[in-house]
Short mmCIF file of C-alpha atoms in Angstrom, two decimals:
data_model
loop_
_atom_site.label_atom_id
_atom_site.label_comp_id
_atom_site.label_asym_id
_atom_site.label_seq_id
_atom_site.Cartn_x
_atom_site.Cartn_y
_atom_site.Cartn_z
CA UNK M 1 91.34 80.51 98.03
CA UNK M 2 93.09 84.45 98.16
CA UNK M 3 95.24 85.30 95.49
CA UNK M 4 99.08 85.05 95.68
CA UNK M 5 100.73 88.48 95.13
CA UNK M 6 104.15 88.80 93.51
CA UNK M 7 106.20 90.92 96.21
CA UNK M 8 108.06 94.21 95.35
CA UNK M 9 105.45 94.20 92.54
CA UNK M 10 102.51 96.24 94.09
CA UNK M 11 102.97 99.57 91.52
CA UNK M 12 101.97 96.92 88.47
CA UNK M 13 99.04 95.36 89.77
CA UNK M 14 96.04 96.03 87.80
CA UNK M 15 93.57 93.82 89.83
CA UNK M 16 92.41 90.95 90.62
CA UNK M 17 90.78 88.06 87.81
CA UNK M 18 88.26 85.64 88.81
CA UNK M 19 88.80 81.67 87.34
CA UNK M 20 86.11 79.51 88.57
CA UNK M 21 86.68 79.98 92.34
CA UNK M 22 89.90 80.98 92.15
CA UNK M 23 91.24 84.44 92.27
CA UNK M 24 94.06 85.34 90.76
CA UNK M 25 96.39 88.66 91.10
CA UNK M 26 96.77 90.12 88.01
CA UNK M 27 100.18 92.39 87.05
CA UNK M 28 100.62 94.51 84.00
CA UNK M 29 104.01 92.52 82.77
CA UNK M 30 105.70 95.69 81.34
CA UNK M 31 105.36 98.06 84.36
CA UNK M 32 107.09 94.70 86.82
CA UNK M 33 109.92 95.06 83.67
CA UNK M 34 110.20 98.75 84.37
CA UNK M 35 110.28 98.70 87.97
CA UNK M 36 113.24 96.23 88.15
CA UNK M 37 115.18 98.48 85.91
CA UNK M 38 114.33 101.68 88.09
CA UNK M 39 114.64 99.56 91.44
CA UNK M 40 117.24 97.16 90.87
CA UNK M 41 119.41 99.08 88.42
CA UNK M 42 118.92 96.56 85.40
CA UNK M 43 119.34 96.71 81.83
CA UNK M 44 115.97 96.58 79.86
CA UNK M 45 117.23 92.94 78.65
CA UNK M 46 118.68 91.94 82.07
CA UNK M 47 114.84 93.03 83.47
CA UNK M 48 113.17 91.11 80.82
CA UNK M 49 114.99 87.81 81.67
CA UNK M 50 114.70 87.93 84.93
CA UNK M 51 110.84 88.65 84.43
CA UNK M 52 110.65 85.93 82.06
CA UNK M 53 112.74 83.31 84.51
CA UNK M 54 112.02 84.43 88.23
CA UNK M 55 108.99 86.18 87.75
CA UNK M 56 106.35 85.30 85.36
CA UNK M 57 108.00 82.25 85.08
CA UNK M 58 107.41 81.17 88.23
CA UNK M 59 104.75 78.37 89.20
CA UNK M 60 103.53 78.97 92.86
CA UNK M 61 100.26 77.15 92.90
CA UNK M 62 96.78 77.09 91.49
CA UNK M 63 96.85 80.87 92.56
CA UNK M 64 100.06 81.74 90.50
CA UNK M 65 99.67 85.33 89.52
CA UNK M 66 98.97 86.63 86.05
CA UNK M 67 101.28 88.85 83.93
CA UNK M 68 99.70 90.52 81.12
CA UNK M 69 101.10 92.40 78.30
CA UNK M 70 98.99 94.93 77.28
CA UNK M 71 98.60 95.34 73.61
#
């Protein structure tokens, strides 16, 4: 089964994981955080939310995308 992309996300995407037979987009959480500041005029905490909610927080499926936070 192909992976499920997050749209307006495409700058943050680091790759693509592997579980089982399932593939999995996989975002780098901070750079989706910055681009809805730069794109959609959001405060850091307003970006973060929404991330947390709408984004990351989403469940669309085995195939749900994966947002990392790189350490």
């Amino acid at each position: 089964m192909a992976a499920v992309y997050a749209d307006g996300f495409a700058d943050a995407l680091i790759g693509v994981g592997h579980q089982f037979n399932t593939q999995l987009a996989v975002y780098d959480w901070d750079k989706c955080v910055m681009i809805l500041i730069e794109r959609d005029k959001m405060s850091y905490e307003e970006a973060v939310e929404f991330m947390d909610f709408n984004v990351s927080g989403a469940w669309v499926g085995k195939n749900t995308p994966v947002f990392v936070k790189v350490q």
